PDB file of C-alpha atoms and ligand atoms in Angstrom:
ATOM      1  CA  MET T   1     -37.316  -7.021  10.350  1.00 93.00           C
ATOM      2  CA  ALA T   2     -33.751  -6.344   9.252  1.00 98.00           C
ATOM      3  CA  GLN T   3     -32.294  -7.571   6.021  1.00 98.00           C
ATOM      4  CA  ILE T   4     -29.215  -9.752   6.553  1.00 98.00           C
ATOM      5  CA  ILE T   5     -25.919  -8.631   5.033  1.00 98.00           C
ATOM      6  CA  ASP T   6     -24.640 -11.957   3.740  1.00 98.00           C
ATOM      7  CA  GLY T   7     -20.860 -11.728   4.166  1.00 98.00           C
ATOM      8  CA  LYS T   8     -20.376 -15.255   2.939  1.00 98.00           C
ATOM      9  CA  ASP T   9     -22.072 -14.545  -0.357  1.00 98.00           C
ATOM     10  CA  LEU T  10     -20.197 -11.275  -0.949  1.00 98.00           C
ATOM     11  CA  ALA T  11     -16.918 -12.960   0.045  1.00 98.00           C
ATOM     12  CA  SER T  12     -17.569 -15.761  -2.409  1.00 98.00           C
ATOM     13  CA  ARG T  13     -18.288 -13.315  -5.254  1.00 98.00           C
ATOM     14  CA  LYS T  14     -15.169 -11.323  -4.450  1.00 98.00           C
ATOM     15  CA  ARG T  15     -12.975 -14.419  -4.126  1.00 98.00           C
ATOM     16  CA  THR T  16     -14.021 -15.585  -7.607  1.00 98.00           C
ATOM     17  CA  ALA T  17     -12.961 -12.202  -8.988  1.00 98.00           C
ATOM     18  CA  ILE T  18      -9.688 -12.263  -7.011  1.00 98.00           C
ATOM     19  CA  ALA T  19      -8.862 -15.761  -8.311  1.00 98.00           C
ATOM     20  CA  GLU T  20      -9.211 -14.419 -11.874  1.00 98.00           C
ATOM     21  CA  GLU T  21      -6.929 -11.504 -11.065  1.00 98.00           C
ATOM     22  CA  VAL T  22      -4.379 -13.845  -9.498  1.00 98.00           C
ATOM     23  CA  LYS T  23      -4.392 -15.856 -12.743  1.00 98.00           C
ATOM     24  CA  ALA T  24      -3.814 -12.673 -14.746  1.00 98.00           C
ATOM     25  CA  PHE T  25      -0.964 -11.669 -12.406  1.00 98.00           C
ATOM     26  CA  SER T  26       0.682 -15.073 -12.760  1.00 98.00           C
ATOM     27  CA  ALA T  27       0.350 -15.013 -16.556  1.00 98.00           C
ATOM     28  CA  ARG T  28       1.857 -11.539 -16.727  1.00 98.00           C
ATOM     29  CA  TYR T  29       4.740 -11.954 -14.304  1.00 98.00           C
ATOM     30  CA  GLY T  30       5.436 -15.699 -14.529  1.00 98.00           C
ATOM     31  CA  ARG T  31       5.080 -16.210 -10.809  1.00 98.00           C
ATOM     32  CA  VAL T  32       2.314 -16.706  -8.283  1.00 98.00           C
ATOM     33  CA  PRO T  33       1.693 -14.199  -5.435  1.00 98.00           C
ATOM     34  CA  GLY T  34       2.918 -15.581  -2.100  1.00 98.00           C
ATOM     35  CA  LEU T  35       1.689 -15.032   1.443  1.00 98.00           C
ATOM     36  CA  ALA T  36       3.808 -16.019   4.459  1.00 98.00           C
ATOM     37  CA  VAL T  37       1.720 -16.874   7.510  1.00 98.00           C
ATOM     38  CA  VAL T  38       3.456 -17.015  10.890  1.00 98.00           C
ATOM     39  CA  LEU T  39       1.766 -18.590  13.889  1.00 98.00           C
ATOM     40  CA  VAL T  40       3.518 -18.561  17.261  1.00 98.00           C
ATOM     41  CA  GLY T  41       2.215 -20.824  20.019  1.00 98.00           C
ATOM     42  CA  GLU T  42      -0.788 -23.092  20.309  1.00 95.00           C
ATOM     43  CA  ASP T  43      -3.787 -20.781  20.748  1.00 94.00           C
ATOM     44  CA  PRO T  44      -6.640 -22.900  19.297  1.00 93.00           C
ATOM     45  CA  ALA T  45      -8.649 -19.968  17.893  1.00 93.00           C
ATOM     46  CA  SER T  46      -5.538 -18.563  16.176  1.00 95.00           C
ATOM     47  CA  GLY T  47      -4.840 -22.042  14.787  1.00 95.00           C
ATOM     48  CA  ILE T  48      -8.302 -22.129  13.169  1.00 95.00           C
ATOM     49  CA  TYR T  49      -7.961 -18.601  11.756  1.00 95.00           C
ATOM     50  CA  VAL T  50      -4.578 -19.429  10.255  1.00 96.00           C
ATOM     51  CA  LYS T  51      -5.852 -22.673   8.726  1.00 96.00           C
ATOM     52  CA  ASN T  52      -8.770 -20.804   7.127  1.00 96.00           C
ATOM     53  CA  LYS T  53      -6.437 -18.135   5.771  1.00 96.00           C
ATOM     54  CA  LYS T  54      -4.157 -20.718   4.177  1.00 96.00           C
ATOM     55  CA  LEU T  55      -7.104 -22.615   2.670  1.00 97.00           C
ATOM     56  CA  ALA T  56      -8.528 -19.405   1.189  1.00 97.00           C
ATOM     57  CA  CYS T  57      -5.122 -18.620  -0.370  1.00 98.00           C
ATOM     58  CA  GLU T  58      -4.927 -22.004  -2.042  1.00 97.00           C
ATOM     59  CA  LYS T  59      -8.436 -21.649  -3.447  1.00 97.00           C
ATOM     60  CA  ALA T  60      -7.552 -18.228  -4.874  1.00 98.00           C
ATOM     61  CA  GLY T  61      -4.330 -19.545  -6.435  1.00 98.00           C
ATOM     62  CA  ILE T  62      -2.080 -17.658  -3.988  1.00 98.00           C
ATOM     63  CA  THR T  63       0.873 -19.627  -2.616  1.00 98.00           C
ATOM     64  CA  SER T  64       0.769 -19.811   1.167  1.00 97.00           C
ATOM     65  CA  LEU T  65       3.970 -20.505   3.052  1.00 97.00           C
ATOM     66  CA  SER T  66       3.565 -21.176   6.724  1.00 96.00           C
ATOM     67  CA  TRP T  67       5.680 -21.101   9.835  1.00 98.00           C
ATOM     68  CA  GLN T  68       4.440 -22.676  13.051  1.00 97.00           C
ATOM     69  CA  LEU T  69       6.749 -21.640  15.906  1.00 98.00           C
ATOM     70  CA  SER T  70       6.624 -22.864  19.475  1.00 98.00           C
ATOM     71  CA  ALA T  71       5.311 -20.620  22.250  1.00 97.00           C
ATOM     72  CA  ASP T  72       8.818 -20.294  23.720  1.00 97.00           C
ATOM     73  CA  THR T  73      10.246 -18.750  20.530  1.00 98.00           C
ATOM     74  CA  SER T  74      12.441 -15.795  21.451  1.00 98.00           C
ATOM     75  CA  GLN T  75      11.925 -12.253  20.227  1.00 98.00           C
ATOM     76  CA  ALA T  76      15.267 -12.445  18.375  1.00 98.00           C
ATOM     77  CA  GLU T  77      14.280 -15.650  16.577  1.00 98.00           C
ATOM     78  CA  LEU T  78      10.953 -14.181  15.495  1.00 98.00           C
ATOM     79  CA  LEU T  79      12.588 -10.950  14.304  1.00 98.00           C
ATOM     80  CA  GLY T  80      15.159 -13.066  12.431  1.00 98.00           C
ATOM     81  CA  LEU T  81      12.349 -14.879  10.607  1.00 98.00           C
ATOM     82  CA  ILE T  82      10.684 -11.568   9.707  1.00 98.00           C
ATOM     83  CA  ASP T  83      14.016 -10.336   8.270  1.00 99.00           C
ATOM     84  CA  GLU T  84      14.246 -13.482   6.109  1.00 98.00           C
ATOM     85  CA  LEU T  85      10.683 -13.081   4.881  1.00 98.00           C
ATOM     86  CA  ASN T  86      11.266  -9.383   4.140  1.00 98.00           C
ATOM     87  CA  ALA T  87      14.229 -10.394   1.959  1.00 98.00           C
ATOM     88  CA  ASN T  88      12.504 -13.362   0.266  1.00 98.00           C
ATOM     89  CA  PRO T  89      11.476 -12.278  -3.266  1.00 97.00           C
ATOM     90  CA  GLY T  90       8.744 -14.960  -3.447  1.00 97.00           C
ATOM     91  CA  VAL T  91       6.984 -13.504  -0.416  1.00 98.00           C
ATOM     92  CA  ASP T  92       4.594 -10.652  -1.223  1.00 98.00           C
ATOM     93  CA  GLY T  93       2.732 -10.579   2.072  1.00 98.00           C
ATOM     94  CA  ILE T  94       3.678 -11.343   5.671  1.00 98.00           C
ATOM     95  CA  LEU T  95       1.038 -12.087   8.281  1.00 98.00           C
ATOM     96  CA  VAL T  96       1.970 -12.689  11.901  1.00 98.00           C
ATOM     97  CA  GLN T  97      -1.142 -13.989  13.642  1.00 98.00           C
ATOM     98  CA  LEU T  98      -2.034 -11.995  16.765  1.00 97.00           C
ATOM     99  CA  PRO T  99      -2.089 -12.142  19.705  1.00 96.00           C
ATOM    100  CA  LEU T 100       1.479 -13.323  20.228  1.00 98.00           C
ATOM    101  CA  PRO T 101       2.236 -15.377  23.342  1.00 97.00           C
ATOM    102  CA  GLY T 102       3.183 -13.399  26.445  1.00 95.00           C
ATOM    103  CA  GLY T 103       6.813 -12.317  26.550  1.00 95.00           C
ATOM    104  CA  LEU T 104       6.965 -11.377  22.875  1.00 98.00           C
ATOM    105  CA  ASN T 105       6.848  -7.709  21.961  1.00 98.00           C
ATOM    106  CA  GLU T 106       4.061  -7.382  19.393  1.00 98.00           C
ATOM    107  CA  ASP T 107       4.776  -3.742  18.500  1.00 98.00           C
ATOM    108  CA  GLU T 108       8.411  -4.500  17.746  1.00 98.00           C
ATOM    109  CA  VAL T 109       7.443  -7.470  15.557  1.00 98.00           C
ATOM    110  CA  LEU T 110       4.907  -5.446  13.547  1.00 98.00           C
ATOM    111  CA  LEU T 111       7.427  -2.623  13.137  1.00 98.00           C
ATOM    112  CA  ARG T 112       9.953  -5.073  11.678  1.00 98.00           C
ATOM    113  CA  ILE T 113       7.690  -6.187   8.797  1.00 99.00           C
ATOM    114  CA  ASP T 114       8.480  -4.443   5.511  1.00 98.00           C
ATOM    115  CA  PRO T 115       5.521  -2.020   5.123  1.00 98.00           C
ATOM    116  CA  ALA T 116       5.287  -3.062   1.450  1.00 98.00           C
ATOM    117  CA  LYS T 117       4.600  -6.648   2.601  1.00 98.00           C
ATOM    118  CA  ASP T 118       2.366  -5.696   5.524  1.00 98.00           C
ATOM    119  CA  VAL T 119      -0.884  -7.253   4.239  1.00 98.00           C
ATOM    120  CA  ASP T 120      -2.506  -6.821   7.663  1.00 98.00           C
ATOM    121  CA  GLY T 121      -1.934  -3.055   7.445  1.00 98.00           C
ATOM    122  CA  PHE T 122      -0.764  -2.976  11.077  1.00 98.00           C
ATOM    123  CA  HIS T 123       2.666  -1.372  10.529  1.00 98.00           C
ATOM    124  CA  PRO T 124       2.774   2.204  11.862  1.00 98.00           C
ATOM    125  CA  PHE T 125       3.693   3.425   8.358  1.00 98.00           C
ATOM    126  CA  ASN T 126       0.518   1.956   6.842  1.00 98.00           C
ATOM    127  CA  MET T 127      -1.539   3.038   9.861  1.00 98.00           C
ATOM    128  CA  GLY T 128      -0.115   6.543   9.480  1.00 98.00           C
ATOM    129  CA  MET T 129      -0.954   6.638   5.778  1.00 98.00           C
ATOM    130  CA  LEU T 130      -4.533   5.753   6.640  1.00 98.00           C
ATOM    131  CA  LEU T 131      -4.621   8.427   9.338  1.00 98.00           C
ATOM    132  CA  THR T 132      -3.443  11.105   6.906  1.00 98.00           C
ATOM    133  CA  GLY T 133      -6.062  10.074   4.348  1.00 97.00           C
ATOM    134  CA  THR T 134      -3.720   8.434   1.814  1.00 98.00           C
ATOM    135  CA  PRO T 135      -4.335   4.749   2.554  1.00 98.00           C
ATOM    136  CA  THR T 136      -1.919   2.101   1.299  1.00 97.00           C
ATOM    137  CA  LEU T 137      -2.378  -1.402   2.744  1.00 98.00           C
ATOM    138  CA  VAL T 138      -5.469  -1.130   4.983  1.00 98.00           C
ATOM    139  CA  PRO T 139      -6.368  -3.603   7.789  1.00 98.00           C
ATOM    140  CA  CYS T 140      -8.533  -6.451   6.487  1.00 98.00           C
ATOM    141  CA  THR T 141     -11.537  -6.403   8.824  1.00 98.00           C
ATOM    142  CA  PRO T 142     -12.247  -2.670   8.416  1.00 98.00           C
ATOM    143  CA  ARG T 143     -11.786  -2.976   4.635  1.00 98.00           C
ATOM    144  CA  GLY T 144     -14.201  -5.902   4.610  1.00 98.00           C
ATOM    145  CA  ILE T 145     -16.780  -3.842   6.508  1.00 99.00           C
ATOM    146  CA  MET T 146     -16.482  -0.967   4.034  1.00 98.00           C
ATOM    147  CA  GLU T 147     -16.975  -3.401   1.129  1.00 98.00           C
ATOM    148  CA  MET T 148     -20.105  -4.792   2.803  1.00 98.00           C
ATOM    149  CA  LEU T 149     -21.543  -1.307   3.338  1.00 98.00           C
ATOM    150  CA  ARG T 150     -20.760  -0.350  -0.264  1.00 98.00           C
ATOM    151  CA  ASP T 151     -22.226  -3.576  -1.672  1.00 98.00           C
ATOM    152  CA  SER T 152     -25.398  -3.055   0.391  1.00 98.00           C
ATOM    153  CA  GLY T 153     -25.756   0.494  -0.932  1.00 98.00           C
ATOM    154  CA  VAL T 154     -25.495   2.131   2.510  1.00 98.00           C
ATOM    155  CA  GLU T 155     -25.146   5.916   2.250  1.00 98.00           C
ATOM    156  CA  LEU T 156     -22.512   7.132   4.720  1.00 98.00           C
ATOM    157  CA  LYS T 157     -22.273  10.832   3.966  1.00 98.00           C
ATOM    158  CA  GLY T 158     -23.460  12.872   6.953  1.00 98.00           C
ATOM    159  CA  LYS T 159     -24.548   9.798   8.894  1.00 98.00           C
ATOM    160  CA  ASP T 160     -23.865   9.281  12.602  1.00 99.00           C
ATOM    161  CA  ALA T 161     -21.690   6.203  13.115  1.00 99.00           C
ATOM    162  CA  VAL T 162     -20.862   4.742  16.497  1.00 99.00           C
ATOM    163  CA  VAL T 163     -17.846   2.428  16.689  1.00 99.00           C
ATOM    164  CA  VAL T 164     -17.691   0.348  19.849  1.00 98.00           C
ATOM    165  CA  GLY T 165     -14.084  -0.708  20.495  1.00 98.00           C
ATOM    166  CA  ARG T 166     -10.821   1.182  19.948  1.00 98.00           C
ATOM    167  CA  SER T 167      -8.405  -1.542  18.861  1.00 98.00           C
ATOM    168  CA  ASN T 168      -5.717  -0.988  16.234  1.00 98.00           C
ATOM    169  CA  ILE T 169      -7.101  -3.983  14.322  1.00 98.00           C
ATOM    170  CA  VAL T 170     -10.698  -2.791  13.973  1.00 98.00           C
ATOM    171  CA  GLY T 171     -11.966   0.177  16.025  1.00 98.00           C
ATOM    172  CA  LYS T 172      -9.429   2.851  15.083  1.00 98.00           C
ATOM    173  CA  PRO T 173      -9.100   2.001  11.373  1.00 98.00           C
ATOM    174  CA  ILE T 174     -12.863   1.575  10.779  1.00 99.00           C
ATOM    175  CA  ALA T 175     -13.461   4.954  12.424  1.00 99.00           C
ATOM    176  CA  LEU T 176     -10.966   6.537   9.994  1.00 98.00           C
ATOM    177  CA  LEU T 177     -12.462   4.804   6.947  1.00 98.00           C
ATOM    178  CA  LEU T 178     -16.006   5.854   7.882  1.00 98.00           C
ATOM    179  CA  MET T 179     -14.770   9.403   8.462  1.00 98.00           C
ATOM    180  CA  MET T 180     -13.174   9.417   4.992  1.00 98.00           C
ATOM    181  CA  GLU T 181     -16.632   8.600   3.616  1.00 98.00           C
ATOM    182  CA  HIS T 182     -17.983  11.673   5.438  1.00 98.00           C
ATOM    183  CA  ALA T 183     -19.751   9.955   8.329  1.00 99.00           C
ATOM    184  CA  THR T 184     -19.623  11.579  11.775  1.00 99.00           C
ATOM    185  CA  ILE T 185     -17.855   9.242  14.161  1.00 98.00           C
ATOM    186  CA  THR T 186     -18.169   8.481  17.849  1.00 98.00           C
ATOM    187  CA  VAL T 187     -15.674   5.923  19.164  1.00 98.00           C
ATOM    188  CA  CYS T 188     -16.862   4.221  22.360  1.00 98.00           C
ATOM    189  CA  HIS T 189     -14.906   1.878  24.623  1.00 98.00           C
ATOM    190  CA  SER T 190     -14.847   0.288  28.054  1.00 96.00           C
ATOM    191  CA  ARG T 191     -14.794   3.653  29.878  1.00 98.00           C
ATOM    192  CA  THR T 192     -17.507   5.310  27.794  1.00 98.00           C
ATOM    193  CA  LYS T 193     -20.396   6.788  29.774  1.00 98.00           C
ATOM    194  CA  ASN T 194     -23.985   6.339  28.611  1.00 98.00           C
ATOM    195  CA  LEU T 195     -23.128   3.802  25.921  1.00 98.00           C
ATOM    196  CA  ALA T 196     -26.772   2.821  25.382  1.00 98.00           C
ATOM    197  CA  GLU T 197     -27.744   6.420  24.776  1.00 98.00           C
ATOM    198  CA  LYS T 198     -24.903   6.972  22.283  1.00 98.00           C
ATOM    199  CA  ILE T 199     -25.745   3.804  20.367  1.00 98.00           C
ATOM    200  CA  SER T 200     -29.443   4.693  20.297  1.00 98.00           C
ATOM    201  CA  ARG T 201     -28.627   7.786  18.234  1.00 98.00           C
ATOM    202  CA  ALA T 202     -26.471   5.965  15.670  1.00 99.00           C
ATOM    203  CA  ASP T 203     -27.420   5.442  12.032  1.00 99.00           C
ATOM    204  CA  ILE T 204     -24.555   2.953  11.781  1.00 99.00           C
ATOM    205  CA  VAL T 205     -23.228   0.797  14.629  1.00 99.00           C
ATOM    206  CA  VAL T 206     -19.962  -1.132  14.382  1.00 99.00           C
ATOM    207  CA  ALA T 207     -19.482  -3.421  17.384  1.00 98.00           C
ATOM    208  CA  ALA T 208     -15.912  -4.656  17.917  1.00 98.00           C
ATOM    209  CA  ILE T 209     -15.423  -5.174  21.626  1.00 98.00           C
ATOM    210  CA  GLY T 210     -15.225  -8.943  21.989  1.00 97.00           C
ATOM    211  CA  LYS T 211     -17.972  -9.278  24.604  1.00 98.00           C
ATOM    212  CA  PRO T 212     -20.885 -11.579  23.728  1.00 98.00           C
ATOM    213  CA  GLU T 213     -24.152  -9.700  23.059  1.00 98.00           C
ATOM    214  CA  MET T 214     -22.939  -6.644  24.944  1.00 98.00           C
ATOM    215  CA  VAL T 215     -24.774  -4.309  22.580  1.00 98.00           C
ATOM    216  CA  ARG T 216     -28.422  -4.876  23.466  1.00 98.00           C
ATOM    217  CA  GLY T 217     -31.012  -5.009  20.716  1.00 98.00           C
ATOM    218  CA  SER T 218     -33.213  -2.437  22.467  1.00 98.00           C
ATOM    219  CA  TRP T 219     -30.430   0.181  22.098  1.00 98.00           C
ATOM    220  CA  ILE T 220     -30.565   0.058  18.297  1.00 99.00           C
ATOM    221  CA  LYS T 221     -32.329   2.906  16.530  1.00 98.00           C
ATOM    222  CA  GLU T 222     -35.160   1.939  14.188  1.00 98.00           C
ATOM    223  CA  GLY T 223     -33.665   1.527  10.694  1.00 98.00           C
ATOM    224  CA  ALA T 224     -29.999   1.567  11.781  1.00 99.00           C
ATOM    225  CA  VAL T 225     -27.297  -0.483  10.046  1.00 99.00           C
ATOM    226  CA  VAL T 226     -25.568  -2.892  12.435  1.00 99.00           C
ATOM    227  CA  ILE T 227     -22.144  -4.424  11.759  1.00 99.00           C
ATOM    228  CA  ASP T 228     -21.130  -7.070  14.273  1.00 98.00           C
ATOM    229  CA  VAL T 229     -17.405  -7.865  14.355  1.00 98.00           C
ATOM    230  CA  GLY T 230     -17.569 -10.032  17.494  1.00 98.00           C
ATOM    231  CA  VAL T 231     -16.657 -13.714  17.431  1.00 96.00           C
ATOM    232  CA  ASN T 232     -17.243 -15.002  20.956  1.00 97.00           C
ATOM    233  CA  ARG T 233     -17.285 -18.668  21.819  1.00 95.00           C
ATOM    234  CA  THR T 234     -19.889 -19.207  24.550  1.00 96.00           C
ATOM    235  CA  GLU T 235     -21.621 -22.232  26.022  1.00 96.00           C
ATOM    236  CA  ALA T 236     -24.610 -21.325  23.857  1.00 95.00           C
ATOM    237  CA  GLY T 237     -22.410 -21.372  20.737  1.00 95.00           C
ATOM    238  CA  LEU T 238     -20.748 -18.652  18.666  1.00 96.00           C
ATOM    239  CA  LYS T 239     -22.102 -15.207  19.561  1.00 98.00           C
ATOM    240  CA  GLY T 240     -21.451 -11.750  18.193  1.00 98.00           C
ATOM    241  CA  ASP T 241     -21.045  -8.543  20.184  1.00 98.00           C
ATOM    242  CA  VAL T 242     -24.671  -7.632  19.385  1.00 98.00           C
ATOM    243  CA  GLU T 243     -27.850  -9.233  20.703  1.00 98.00           C
ATOM    244  CA  PHE T 244     -28.835 -10.369  17.226  1.00 98.00           C
ATOM    245  CA  GLU T 245     -32.497 -11.413  17.587  1.00 98.00           C
ATOM    246  CA  GLU T 246     -33.623  -8.183  19.266  1.00 98.00           C
ATOM    247  CA  ALA T 247     -31.379  -5.943  17.168  1.00 98.00           C
ATOM    248  CA  SER T 248     -32.699  -7.410  13.921  1.00 98.00           C
ATOM    249  CA  LYS T 249     -36.242  -6.370  14.881  1.00 98.00           C
ATOM    250  CA  ARG T 250     -35.121  -2.733  14.776  1.00 98.00           C
ATOM    251  CA  ALA T 251     -32.216  -2.531  12.312  1.00 99.00           C
ATOM    252  CA  SER T 252     -32.668  -2.135   8.559  1.00 98.00           C
ATOM    253  CA  LEU T 253     -29.512  -4.138   7.809  1.00 99.00           C
ATOM    254  CA  ILE T 254     -27.492  -6.398  10.092  1.00 99.00           C
ATOM    255  CA  THR T 255     -24.545  -8.788   9.777  1.00 98.00           C
ATOM    256  CA  PRO T 256     -24.911 -12.289  11.271  1.00 98.00           C
ATOM    257  CA  VAL T 257     -22.295 -14.157  13.316  1.00 98.00           C
ATOM    258  CA  PRO T 258     -21.015 -16.379  11.814  1.00 97.00           C
ATOM    259  CA  GLY T 259     -21.289 -15.589   8.101  1.00 97.00           C
ATOM    260  CA  GLY T 260     -20.996 -11.809   8.324  1.00 98.00           C
ATOM    261  CA  VAL T 261     -17.731  -9.925   8.739  1.00 98.00           C
ATOM    262  CA  GLY T 262     -15.505 -13.013   9.198  1.00 97.00           C
ATOM    263  CA  PRO T 263     -15.493 -14.273   5.606  1.00 97.00           C
ATOM    264  CA  MET T 264     -14.843 -10.738   4.354  1.00 98.00           C
ATOM    265  CA  THR T 265     -11.747 -10.331   6.563  1.00 98.00           C
ATOM    266  CA  ILE T 266     -10.058 -13.286   4.860  1.00 97.00           C
ATOM    267  CA  THR T 267     -11.178 -12.086   1.434  1.00 98.00           C
ATOM    268  CA  MET T 268      -9.529  -8.721   2.047  1.00 98.00           C
ATOM    269  CA  LEU T 269      -6.339 -10.510   3.089  1.00 98.00           C
ATOM    270  CA  LEU T 270      -6.294 -12.182  -0.329  1.00 98.00           C
ATOM    271  CA  GLU T 271      -6.895  -8.859  -2.018  1.00 98.00           C
ATOM    272  CA  ASN T 272      -4.207  -7.113   0.044  1.00 98.00           C
ATOM    273  CA  THR T 273      -1.757  -9.858  -0.940  1.00 98.00           C
ATOM    274  CA  LEU T 274      -2.568  -9.272  -4.591  1.00 98.00           C
ATOM    275  CA  ILE T 275      -2.242  -5.490  -4.150  1.00 98.00           C
ATOM    276  CA  ALA T 276       1.137  -5.935  -2.430  1.00 98.00           C
ATOM    277  CA  ALA T 277       2.316  -8.340  -5.146  1.00 98.00           C
ATOM    278  CA  ARG T 278       1.342  -5.921  -7.917  1.00 98.00           C
ATOM    279  CA  ALA T 279       2.991  -2.979  -6.169  1.00 98.00           C
ATOM    280  CA  ARG T 280       6.222  -4.935  -5.802  1.00 95.00           C
ATOM    281  CA  MET T 281       6.273  -5.693  -9.545  1.00 95.00           C
ATOM    282  CA  SER T 282       5.728  -2.096 -10.624  1.00 87.00           C
TER     283      SER T 282
HETATM  284  N1  GUN V 301      -5.910 -11.561  15.176  1.00 94.61           N
HETATM  285  C1  GUN V 301      -7.197 -11.184  15.120  1.00 94.61           C
HETATM  286  N2  GUN V 301      -7.465 -10.572  13.935  1.00 94.61           N
HETATM  287  C2  GUN V 301      -6.306 -10.572  13.246  1.00 94.61           C
HETATM  288  C3  GUN V 301      -5.954 -10.102  11.950  1.00 94.61           C
HETATM  289  O1  GUN V 301      -6.749  -9.535  11.187  1.00 94.61           O
HETATM  290  N3  GUN V 301      -4.658 -10.310  11.598  1.00 94.61           N
HETATM  291  C4  GUN V 301      -3.761 -10.916  12.410  1.00 94.61           C
HETATM  292  N4  GUN V 301      -2.522 -11.045  11.973  1.00 94.61           N
HETATM  293  N5  GUN V 301      -4.067 -11.354  13.613  1.00 94.61           N
HETATM  294  C5  GUN V 301      -5.341 -11.184  14.025  1.00 94.61           C
END
């Protein structure tokens, strides 16, 4: 039976440490780190994520400033807001919640954010720095996963890791981070052939496809480490991308949904905000 990687517990330990560091920052520089959170439209899931992010900031002593824009906001208006936030000295981090409503150009919005304030790590500059092996601000979910693996003492060197999903938010950056730790990476996606067979050879599986229980438990190799990034609302409740019950009979370590990767993503956002704030003061 697999041991559970308790993301909530690790997140709580890390948030206590971050709150202390925020205090030290404020004492040293006479100001509190600030995160600007921009939500466009009424997507209910995005609304919940944003609320949780703001709450976590407050608990850590980080000022959160928020902008709730209507779904019919124009590209020019949104870019204008980004310009203001880039120029605002009290703003250390800018987070535009994705996905944006149809009609808005996400790539152009992300490109407009000052890379030094890009606490999501989605700007092509920060993505490029990660690609070349000199990471700056790194996307929060992949960073959270790496922290969980490190805290659980998982050896990555020489291991076979299969990443399911090729998004800019999770799949691509986690593949790069695992590669930097000397794992051998296979990135699978919707067109991959023989997915079950590829997963069955993996020492580490990261599932980030957004399809409930798509990774079957019977595909997991005995003793593998399973990281489930999925958050899928189904009639049977919140489900991950992995068939948890079956997978946990075979895995050595597995993350639950909820209480696994999710809390770590927000924790890394707090840490990225602190990192960005410190870098701007130096
Ligand atoms: N939507 C889903 N995940 C994320 C994230 O990590 N950051 C932002 N900004 N939007 C998201």
